[in-house]
Short mmCIF file of C-alpha atoms in Angstrom, two decimals:
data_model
loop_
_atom_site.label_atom_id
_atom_site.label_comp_id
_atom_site.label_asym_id
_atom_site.label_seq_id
_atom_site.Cartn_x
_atom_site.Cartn_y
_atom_site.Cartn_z
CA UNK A 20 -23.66 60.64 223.14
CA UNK A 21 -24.94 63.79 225.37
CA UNK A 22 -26.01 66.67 224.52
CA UNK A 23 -27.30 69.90 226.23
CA UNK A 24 -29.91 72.30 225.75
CA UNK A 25 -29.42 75.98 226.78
CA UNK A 26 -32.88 77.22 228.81
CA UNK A 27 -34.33 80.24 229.44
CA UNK A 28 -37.33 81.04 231.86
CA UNK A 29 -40.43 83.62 230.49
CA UNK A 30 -38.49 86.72 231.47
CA UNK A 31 -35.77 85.54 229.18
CA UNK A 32 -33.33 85.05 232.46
CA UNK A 33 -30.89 82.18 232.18
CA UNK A 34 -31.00 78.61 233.93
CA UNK A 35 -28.60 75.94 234.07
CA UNK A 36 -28.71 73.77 230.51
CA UNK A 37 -30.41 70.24 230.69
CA UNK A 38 -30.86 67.23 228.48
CA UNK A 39 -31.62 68.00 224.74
CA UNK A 40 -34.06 65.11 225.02
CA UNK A 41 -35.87 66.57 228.06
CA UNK A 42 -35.80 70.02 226.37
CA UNK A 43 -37.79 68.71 224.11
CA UNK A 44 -40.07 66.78 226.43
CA UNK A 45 -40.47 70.43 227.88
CA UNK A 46 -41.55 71.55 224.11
CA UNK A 47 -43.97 68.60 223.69
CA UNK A 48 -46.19 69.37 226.61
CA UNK A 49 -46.25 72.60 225.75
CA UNK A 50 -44.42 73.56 228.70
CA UNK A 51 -41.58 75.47 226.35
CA UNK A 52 -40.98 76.98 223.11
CA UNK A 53 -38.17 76.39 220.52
CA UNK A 54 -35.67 79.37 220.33
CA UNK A 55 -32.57 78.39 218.36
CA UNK A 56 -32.39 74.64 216.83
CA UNK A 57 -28.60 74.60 216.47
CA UNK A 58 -27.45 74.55 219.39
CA UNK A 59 -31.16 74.00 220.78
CA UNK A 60 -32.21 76.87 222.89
CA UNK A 61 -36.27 76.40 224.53
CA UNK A 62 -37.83 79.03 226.28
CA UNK A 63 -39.99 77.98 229.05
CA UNK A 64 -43.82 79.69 229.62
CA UNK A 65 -43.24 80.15 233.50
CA UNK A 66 -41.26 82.55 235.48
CA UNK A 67 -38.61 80.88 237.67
CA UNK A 68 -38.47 82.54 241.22
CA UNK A 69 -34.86 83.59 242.28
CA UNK A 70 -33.97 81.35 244.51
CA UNK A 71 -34.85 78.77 242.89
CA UNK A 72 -32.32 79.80 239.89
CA UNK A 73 -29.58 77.41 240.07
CA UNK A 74 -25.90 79.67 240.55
CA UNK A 75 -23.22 77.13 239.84
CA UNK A 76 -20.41 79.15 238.30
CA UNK A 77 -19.91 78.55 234.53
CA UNK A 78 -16.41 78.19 233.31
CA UNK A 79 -15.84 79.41 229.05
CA UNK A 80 -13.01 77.93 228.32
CA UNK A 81 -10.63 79.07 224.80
CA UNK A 82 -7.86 76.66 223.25
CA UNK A 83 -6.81 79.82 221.15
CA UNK A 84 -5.06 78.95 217.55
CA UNK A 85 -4.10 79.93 214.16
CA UNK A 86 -6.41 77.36 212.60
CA UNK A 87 -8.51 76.47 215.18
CA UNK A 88 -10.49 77.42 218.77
CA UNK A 89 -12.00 75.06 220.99
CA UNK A 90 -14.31 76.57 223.19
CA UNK A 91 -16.34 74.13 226.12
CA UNK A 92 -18.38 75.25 228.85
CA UNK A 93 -17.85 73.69 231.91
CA UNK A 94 -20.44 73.93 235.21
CA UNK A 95 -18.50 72.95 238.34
CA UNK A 96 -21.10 71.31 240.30
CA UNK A 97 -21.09 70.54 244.63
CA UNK A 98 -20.79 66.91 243.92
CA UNK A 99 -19.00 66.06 239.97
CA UNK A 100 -18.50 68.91 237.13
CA UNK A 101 -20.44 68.61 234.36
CA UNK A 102 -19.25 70.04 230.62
CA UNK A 103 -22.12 71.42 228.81
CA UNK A 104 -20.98 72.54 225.94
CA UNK A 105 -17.64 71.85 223.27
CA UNK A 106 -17.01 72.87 219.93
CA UNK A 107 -14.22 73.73 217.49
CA UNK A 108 -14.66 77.54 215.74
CA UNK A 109 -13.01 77.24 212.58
CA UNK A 110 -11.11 80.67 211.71
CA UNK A 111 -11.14 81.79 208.47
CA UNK A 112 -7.55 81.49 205.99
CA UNK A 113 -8.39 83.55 203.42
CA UNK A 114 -7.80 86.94 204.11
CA UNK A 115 -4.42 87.94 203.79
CA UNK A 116 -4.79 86.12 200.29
CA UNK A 117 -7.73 89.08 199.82
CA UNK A 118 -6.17 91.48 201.22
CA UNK A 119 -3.02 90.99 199.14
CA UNK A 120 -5.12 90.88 195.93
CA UNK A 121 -7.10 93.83 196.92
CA UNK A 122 -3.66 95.93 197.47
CA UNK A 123 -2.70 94.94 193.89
CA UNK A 124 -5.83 96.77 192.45
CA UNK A 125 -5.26 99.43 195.06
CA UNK A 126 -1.99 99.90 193.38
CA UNK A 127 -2.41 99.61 189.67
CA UNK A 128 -4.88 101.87 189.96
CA UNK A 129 -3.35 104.62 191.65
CA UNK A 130 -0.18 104.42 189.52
CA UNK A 131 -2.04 105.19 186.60
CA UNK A 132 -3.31 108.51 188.20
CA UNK A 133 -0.21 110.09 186.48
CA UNK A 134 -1.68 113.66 187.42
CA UNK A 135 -1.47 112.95 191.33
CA UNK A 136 1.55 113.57 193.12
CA UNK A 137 2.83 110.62 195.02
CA UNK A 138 2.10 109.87 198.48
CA UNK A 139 3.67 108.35 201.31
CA UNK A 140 2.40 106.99 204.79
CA UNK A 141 -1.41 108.59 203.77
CA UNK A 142 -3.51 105.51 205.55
CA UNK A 143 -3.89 106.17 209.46
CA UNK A 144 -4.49 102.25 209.64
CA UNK A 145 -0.78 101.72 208.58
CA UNK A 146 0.40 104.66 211.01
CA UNK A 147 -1.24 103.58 214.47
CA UNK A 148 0.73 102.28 217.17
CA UNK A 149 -0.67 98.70 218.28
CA UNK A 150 -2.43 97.98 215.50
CA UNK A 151 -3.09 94.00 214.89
CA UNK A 152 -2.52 93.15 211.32
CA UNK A 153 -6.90 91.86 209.76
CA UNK A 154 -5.98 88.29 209.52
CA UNK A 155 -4.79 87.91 212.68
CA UNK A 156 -7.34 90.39 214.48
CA UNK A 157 -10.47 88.45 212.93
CA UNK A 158 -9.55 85.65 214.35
CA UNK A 159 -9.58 86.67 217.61
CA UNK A 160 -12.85 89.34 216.69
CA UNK A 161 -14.51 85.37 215.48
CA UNK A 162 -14.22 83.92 218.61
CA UNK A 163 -15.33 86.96 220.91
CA UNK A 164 -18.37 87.05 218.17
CA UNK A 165 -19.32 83.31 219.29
CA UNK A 166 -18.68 83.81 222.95
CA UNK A 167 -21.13 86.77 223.01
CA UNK A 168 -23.74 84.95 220.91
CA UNK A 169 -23.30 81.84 223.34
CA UNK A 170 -23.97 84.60 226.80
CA UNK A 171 -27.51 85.12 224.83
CA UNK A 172 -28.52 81.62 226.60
CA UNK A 173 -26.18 81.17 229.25
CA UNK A 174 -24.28 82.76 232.00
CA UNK A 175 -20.43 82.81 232.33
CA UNK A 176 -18.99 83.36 235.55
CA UNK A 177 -15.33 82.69 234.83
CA UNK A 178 -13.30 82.81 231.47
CA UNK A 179 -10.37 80.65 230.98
CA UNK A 180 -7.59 81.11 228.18
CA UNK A 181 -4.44 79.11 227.02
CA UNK A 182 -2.59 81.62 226.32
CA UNK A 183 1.19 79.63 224.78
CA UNK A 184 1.72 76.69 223.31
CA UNK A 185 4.88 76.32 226.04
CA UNK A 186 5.74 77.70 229.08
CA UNK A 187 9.00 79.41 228.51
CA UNK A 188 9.24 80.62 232.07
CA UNK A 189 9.17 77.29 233.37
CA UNK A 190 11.13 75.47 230.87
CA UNK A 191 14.22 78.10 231.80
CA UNK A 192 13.43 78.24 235.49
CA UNK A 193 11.89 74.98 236.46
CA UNK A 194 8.67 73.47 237.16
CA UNK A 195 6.94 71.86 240.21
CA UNK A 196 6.29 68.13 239.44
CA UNK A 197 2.41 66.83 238.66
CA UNK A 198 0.45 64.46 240.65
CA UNK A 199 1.75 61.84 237.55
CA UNK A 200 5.25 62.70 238.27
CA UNK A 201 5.70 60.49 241.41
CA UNK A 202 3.92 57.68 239.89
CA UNK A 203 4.99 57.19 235.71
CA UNK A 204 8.78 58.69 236.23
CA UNK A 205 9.53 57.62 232.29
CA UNK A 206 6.90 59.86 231.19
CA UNK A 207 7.74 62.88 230.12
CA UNK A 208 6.55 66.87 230.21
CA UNK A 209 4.84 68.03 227.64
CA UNK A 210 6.19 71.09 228.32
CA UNK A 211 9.58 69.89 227.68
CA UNK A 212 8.77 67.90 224.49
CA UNK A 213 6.96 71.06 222.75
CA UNK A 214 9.97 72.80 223.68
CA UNK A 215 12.78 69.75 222.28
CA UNK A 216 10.21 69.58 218.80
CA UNK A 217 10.52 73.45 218.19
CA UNK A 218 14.05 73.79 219.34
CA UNK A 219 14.98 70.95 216.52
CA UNK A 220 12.67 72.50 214.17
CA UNK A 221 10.01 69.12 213.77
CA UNK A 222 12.87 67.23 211.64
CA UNK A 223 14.37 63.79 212.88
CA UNK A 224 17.90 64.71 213.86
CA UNK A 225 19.16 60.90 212.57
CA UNK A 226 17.72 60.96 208.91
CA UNK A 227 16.05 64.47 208.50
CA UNK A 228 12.70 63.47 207.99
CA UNK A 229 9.97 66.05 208.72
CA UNK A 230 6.64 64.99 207.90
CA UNK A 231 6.61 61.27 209.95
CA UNK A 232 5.92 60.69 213.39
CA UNK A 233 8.20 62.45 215.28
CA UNK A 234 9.01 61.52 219.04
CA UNK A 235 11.62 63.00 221.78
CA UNK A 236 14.10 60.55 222.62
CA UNK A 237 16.57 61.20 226.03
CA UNK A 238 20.02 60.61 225.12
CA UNK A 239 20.78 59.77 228.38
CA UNK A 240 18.23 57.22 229.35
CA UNK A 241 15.96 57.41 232.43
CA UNK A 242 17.08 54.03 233.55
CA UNK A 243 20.53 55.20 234.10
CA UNK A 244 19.77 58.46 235.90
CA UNK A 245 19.56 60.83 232.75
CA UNK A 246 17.20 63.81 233.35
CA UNK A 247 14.31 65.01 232.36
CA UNK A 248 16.43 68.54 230.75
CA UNK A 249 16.03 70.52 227.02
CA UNK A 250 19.91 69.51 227.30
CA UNK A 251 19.37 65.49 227.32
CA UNK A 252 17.03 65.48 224.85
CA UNK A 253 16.44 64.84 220.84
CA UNK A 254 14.27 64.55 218.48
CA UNK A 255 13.81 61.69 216.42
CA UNK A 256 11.48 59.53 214.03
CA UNK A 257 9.83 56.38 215.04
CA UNK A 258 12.13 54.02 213.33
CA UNK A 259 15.13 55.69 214.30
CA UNK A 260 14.12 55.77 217.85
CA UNK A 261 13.15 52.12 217.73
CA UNK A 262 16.86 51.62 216.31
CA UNK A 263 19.12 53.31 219.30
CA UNK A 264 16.54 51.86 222.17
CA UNK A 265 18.57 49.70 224.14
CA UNK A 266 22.00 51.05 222.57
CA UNK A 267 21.75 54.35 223.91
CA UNK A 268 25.39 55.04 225.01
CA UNK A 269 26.39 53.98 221.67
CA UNK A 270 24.92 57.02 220.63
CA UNK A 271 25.29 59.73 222.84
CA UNK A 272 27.87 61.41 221.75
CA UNK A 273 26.81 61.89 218.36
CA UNK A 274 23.89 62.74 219.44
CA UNK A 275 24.95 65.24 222.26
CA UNK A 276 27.38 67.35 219.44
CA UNK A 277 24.28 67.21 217.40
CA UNK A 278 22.10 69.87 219.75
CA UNK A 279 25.11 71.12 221.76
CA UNK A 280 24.68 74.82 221.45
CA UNK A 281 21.30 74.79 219.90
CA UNK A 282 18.80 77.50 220.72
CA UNK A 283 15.12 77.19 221.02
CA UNK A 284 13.76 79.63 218.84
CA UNK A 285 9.94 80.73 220.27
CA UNK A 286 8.86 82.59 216.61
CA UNK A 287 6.02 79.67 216.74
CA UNK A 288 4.97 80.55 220.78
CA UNK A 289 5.21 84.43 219.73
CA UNK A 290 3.70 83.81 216.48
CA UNK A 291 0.66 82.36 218.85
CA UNK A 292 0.95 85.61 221.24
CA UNK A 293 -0.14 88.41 218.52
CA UNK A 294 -3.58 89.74 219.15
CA UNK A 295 -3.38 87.97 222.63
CA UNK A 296 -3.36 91.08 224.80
CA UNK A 297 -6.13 92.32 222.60
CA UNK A 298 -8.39 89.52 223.20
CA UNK A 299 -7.45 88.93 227.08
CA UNK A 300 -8.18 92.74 227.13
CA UNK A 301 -12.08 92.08 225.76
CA UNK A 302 -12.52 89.10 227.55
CA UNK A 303 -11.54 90.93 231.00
CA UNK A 304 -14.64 93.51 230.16
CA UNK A 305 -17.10 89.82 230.06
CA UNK A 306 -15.94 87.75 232.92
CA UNK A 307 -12.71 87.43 235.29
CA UNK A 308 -9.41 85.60 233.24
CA UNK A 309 -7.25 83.58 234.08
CA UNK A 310 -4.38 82.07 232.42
CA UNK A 311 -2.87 79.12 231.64
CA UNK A 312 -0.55 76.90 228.93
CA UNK A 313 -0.76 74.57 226.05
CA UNK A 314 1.86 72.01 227.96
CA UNK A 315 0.15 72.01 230.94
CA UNK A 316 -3.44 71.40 229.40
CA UNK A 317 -1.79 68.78 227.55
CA UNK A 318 -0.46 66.99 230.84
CA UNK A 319 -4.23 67.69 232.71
CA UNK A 320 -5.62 65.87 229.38
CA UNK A 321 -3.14 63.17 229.32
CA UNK A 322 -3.30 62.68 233.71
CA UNK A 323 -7.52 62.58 233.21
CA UNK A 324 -6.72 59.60 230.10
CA UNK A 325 -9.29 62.51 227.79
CA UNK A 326 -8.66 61.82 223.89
CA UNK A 327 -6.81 64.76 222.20
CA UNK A 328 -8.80 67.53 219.82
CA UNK A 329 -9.36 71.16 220.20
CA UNK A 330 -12.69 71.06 222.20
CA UNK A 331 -11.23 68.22 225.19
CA UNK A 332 -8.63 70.54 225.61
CA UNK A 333 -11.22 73.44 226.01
CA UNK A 334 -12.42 71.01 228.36
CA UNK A 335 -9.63 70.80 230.66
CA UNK A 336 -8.55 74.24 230.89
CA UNK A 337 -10.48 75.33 233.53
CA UNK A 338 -8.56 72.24 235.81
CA UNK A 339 -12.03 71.36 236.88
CA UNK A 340 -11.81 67.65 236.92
CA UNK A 341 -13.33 65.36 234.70
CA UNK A 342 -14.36 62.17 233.00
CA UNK A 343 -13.62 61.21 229.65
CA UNK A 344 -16.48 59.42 229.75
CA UNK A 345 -18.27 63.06 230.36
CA UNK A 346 -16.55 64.81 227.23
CA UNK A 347 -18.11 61.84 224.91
CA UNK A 348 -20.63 64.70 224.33
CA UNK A 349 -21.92 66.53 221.14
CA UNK A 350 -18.95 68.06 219.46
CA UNK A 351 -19.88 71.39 217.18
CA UNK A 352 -18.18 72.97 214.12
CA UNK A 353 -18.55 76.37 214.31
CA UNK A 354 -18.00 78.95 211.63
CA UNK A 355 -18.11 82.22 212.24
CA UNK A 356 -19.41 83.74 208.42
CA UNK A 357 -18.60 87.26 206.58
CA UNK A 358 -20.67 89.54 208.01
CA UNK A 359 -21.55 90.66 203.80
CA UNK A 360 -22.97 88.47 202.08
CA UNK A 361 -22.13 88.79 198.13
CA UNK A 362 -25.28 87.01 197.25
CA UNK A 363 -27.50 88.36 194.21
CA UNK A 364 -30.71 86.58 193.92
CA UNK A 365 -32.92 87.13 197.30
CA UNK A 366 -35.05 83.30 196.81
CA UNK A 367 -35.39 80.26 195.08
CA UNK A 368 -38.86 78.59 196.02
CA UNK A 369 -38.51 79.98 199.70
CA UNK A 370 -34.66 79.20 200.50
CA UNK A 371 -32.09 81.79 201.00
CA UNK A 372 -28.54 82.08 200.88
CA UNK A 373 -26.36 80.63 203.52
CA UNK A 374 -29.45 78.31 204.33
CA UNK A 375 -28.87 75.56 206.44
CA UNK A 376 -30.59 72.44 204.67
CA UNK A 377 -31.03 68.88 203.74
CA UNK A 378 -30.37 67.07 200.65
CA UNK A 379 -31.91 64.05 199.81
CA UNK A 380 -30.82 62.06 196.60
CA UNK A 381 -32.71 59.58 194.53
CA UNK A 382 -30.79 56.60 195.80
CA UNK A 383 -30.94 57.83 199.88
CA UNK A 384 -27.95 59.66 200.11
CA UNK A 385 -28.49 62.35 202.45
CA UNK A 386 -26.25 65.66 202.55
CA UNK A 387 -26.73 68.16 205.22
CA UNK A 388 -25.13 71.40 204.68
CA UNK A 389 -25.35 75.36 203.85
CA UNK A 390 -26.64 77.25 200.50
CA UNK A 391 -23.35 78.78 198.84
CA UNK A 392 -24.99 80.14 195.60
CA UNK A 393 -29.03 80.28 194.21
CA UNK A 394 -29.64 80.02 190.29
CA UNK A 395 -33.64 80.88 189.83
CA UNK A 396 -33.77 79.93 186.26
CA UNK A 397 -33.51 76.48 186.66
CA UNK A 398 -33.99 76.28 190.14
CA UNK A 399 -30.61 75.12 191.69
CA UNK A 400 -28.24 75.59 193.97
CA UNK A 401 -24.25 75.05 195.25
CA UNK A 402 -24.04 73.20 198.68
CA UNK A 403 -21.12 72.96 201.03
CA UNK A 404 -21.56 70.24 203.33
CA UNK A 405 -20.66 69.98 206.43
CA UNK A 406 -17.73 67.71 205.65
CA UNK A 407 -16.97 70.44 203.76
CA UNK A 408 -17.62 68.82 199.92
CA UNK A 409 -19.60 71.33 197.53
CA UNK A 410 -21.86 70.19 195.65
CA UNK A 411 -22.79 72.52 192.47
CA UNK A 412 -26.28 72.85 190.60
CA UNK A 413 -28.54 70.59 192.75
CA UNK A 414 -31.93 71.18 192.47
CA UNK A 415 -33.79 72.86 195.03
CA UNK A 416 -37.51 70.57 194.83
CA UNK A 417 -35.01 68.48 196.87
CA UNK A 418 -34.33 70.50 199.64
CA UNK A 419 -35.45 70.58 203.63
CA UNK A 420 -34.82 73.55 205.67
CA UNK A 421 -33.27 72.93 208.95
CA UNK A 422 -32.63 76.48 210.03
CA UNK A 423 -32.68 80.08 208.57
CA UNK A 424 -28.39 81.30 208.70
CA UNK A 425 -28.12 83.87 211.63
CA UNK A 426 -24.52 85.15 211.57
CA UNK A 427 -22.03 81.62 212.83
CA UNK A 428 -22.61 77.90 211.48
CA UNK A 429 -23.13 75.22 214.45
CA UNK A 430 -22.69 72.06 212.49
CA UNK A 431 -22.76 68.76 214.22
CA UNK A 432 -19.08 67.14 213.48
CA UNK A 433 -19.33 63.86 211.68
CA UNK A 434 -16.04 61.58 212.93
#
């Protein structure tokens, strides 16, 4: 599996990544210094004339979501493009749960202040136009946090930025055909089958099951000249697809009254919009944006035969072409933390909260993971690991630091 190093010459300017293994080649002949571990930044001890700084562009590319981001950098080379960097930022869930909790102190509280007269409208957060709602606004305030942290060690150029899940102007007006289209003609659009799953709300329109594999059936089959339209197609489960295949006009009437004058209703595509123009609107003050969709990154992915997850379709955003041999690279977990920390004891024997360390136990099990909560009298400590199991009141005599906690988690992902 590959992996990158970000470099940086004496004069802190930066230089196309390399090899982690030749970074630290670099670091063992003394010929560079070790700035960040996770993800490995070296420093080298000479000054790198200008023109010999290598200016490839640098593509950042954003698979924006509720859940989760992936984020890849991509260099587009003369000769074959080469991604440098993918990872996965996951957003925190938590905080209209706070928030909630927090306005239900806010609130006994002040209705017990019988001698104040009540108030109405009193919070200028509530009051201003185009305000973001916190949970949502974080979320896009975590990424921009790990995409300025990232331009520490490496130039970006260009930003790219899937901004729907569908297209809704081409699903009403029409599309231009890909480079697939005139070779698999039974495949279909992933456009069109985001659009068919939302429109029939992710239930099997046979036997009303929701959480199964669901797949988009044409009612009108492709072998007898039915189109590739919203209007000739249905969603259905795996079994109950497998049962009409082959008796399709058996079917397509009852099938046909079923979505005749069904509307696709976007809340989920809108729902995916909010805070967009703010963070298109911060990214345009970093590097030029362009935009693009979640159906036609998931066409790119499937046309380039790249396996599906949040960072390969960071990947292929930027529709500079490549391997999925090339995106068999390092994948990170990122986690952007609370800037306040609620921690009350400073040090146990040296480690600090939010420490990223190693556990060893007695029988070899190893655990690799962060420091959630220190308890000096007897010397222990809660763990989360990276799979994200917590372990509670191991002791610390166990313990190997990796790296001292410096704002955002990059945790290799274990598959």
């Amino acid at each position: 599996m590959v992996s990158y190093c970000f470099v940086l010459d004496r004069k802190r300017r930066k230089l196309s990544p390399t090899n982690e293994n030749r970074g630290w080649v670099l670091i063992r002949k003394n010929k560079a210094a070790l700035i960040n571990k996770f993800p490995m930044v070296i420093q080298l001890f000479k000054e790198v004339a200008d023109e010999e700084i290598d200016q490839t562009p640098i593509h950042f590319n954003i698979d924006d979501g509720s859940k989760f981001t992936g984020i890849a950098l991509v260099q587009e080379c003369q000769t074959k493009n080469k991604p440098v960097f993918k990872g996965t930022i996951e957003h925190r869930t938590d905080v209209k749960e706070k928030m909630d909790k927090r306005r239900g102190y806010r609130r006994y509280k002040r209705s017990h202040k019988k001698y104040r007269p009540k108030r109405f409208h009193n919070r200028s957060s509530s009051t201003r136009k185009g305000r973001i709602p916190p949970s949502i606004k974080q979320k896009k305030e975590a990424t921009l946090r790990v995409l300025n942290n990232l331009m520490k060690w490496i130039r970006v150029n260009h930003i790219h930025l899937e901004n729907v899940m569908i297209d809704i102007h081409k699903l009403e007006k029409g599309s231009q055909p890909y480079r697939w289209d005139y070779q698999k003609s039974n495949r279909l659009d992933e456009n069109l089958r985001k659009a068919a799953l939302m429109r029939d709300h992710f239930t099997c329109q046979d036997c009303g099951k929701k959480h199964c594999r669901l797949e988009v059936h044409h009612i009108i089959p492709r072998r007898l000249q039915g189109s590739n339209s919203i209007h000739n197609l249905i969603t259905l489960c795996s079994s109950c697809h497998e049962n009409v295949t082959g008796e399709e006009s058996n079917h397509a009437k009852r099938f046909f009254d079923k979505i005749q004058g069904k509307k696709i209703i976007f809340l989920d595509a809108m729902h995916v919009m909010q805070g967009k123009t703010y963070l298109q609107q911060e990214v345009k003050k970093i590097a030029p944006l362009t935009l693009t969709t979640g159906g036609d990154t998931a066409n790119r992915r499937i046309d380039w035969d790249i396996e599906k997850s949040h960072s390969n379709d960071a990947i292929v955003l930027s529709q500079l072409h490549v391997s999925s041999k090339q995106c068999d690279m390092k994948d990170w977990i990122i986690k952007p933390m609370r800037r306040r920390s609620k921690k009350k004891v400073e040090e146990v024997n040296g480690f600090q909260h939010r420490d990223f360390v190693r556990y060893t136990k007695r029988n070899g099990d190893v655990y690799e993971g962060y420091i959630t909560a220190l308890y000096p009298k007897k010397k222990q400590c809660n763990l989360t690991t990276t799979e994200g199991k917590v372990l509670k009141r191991y002791g610390v005599n166990r313990l190997k630091l990796l790296w001292r906690f410096n704002h955002i988690y990059f945790l290799n992902k274990h598959e």
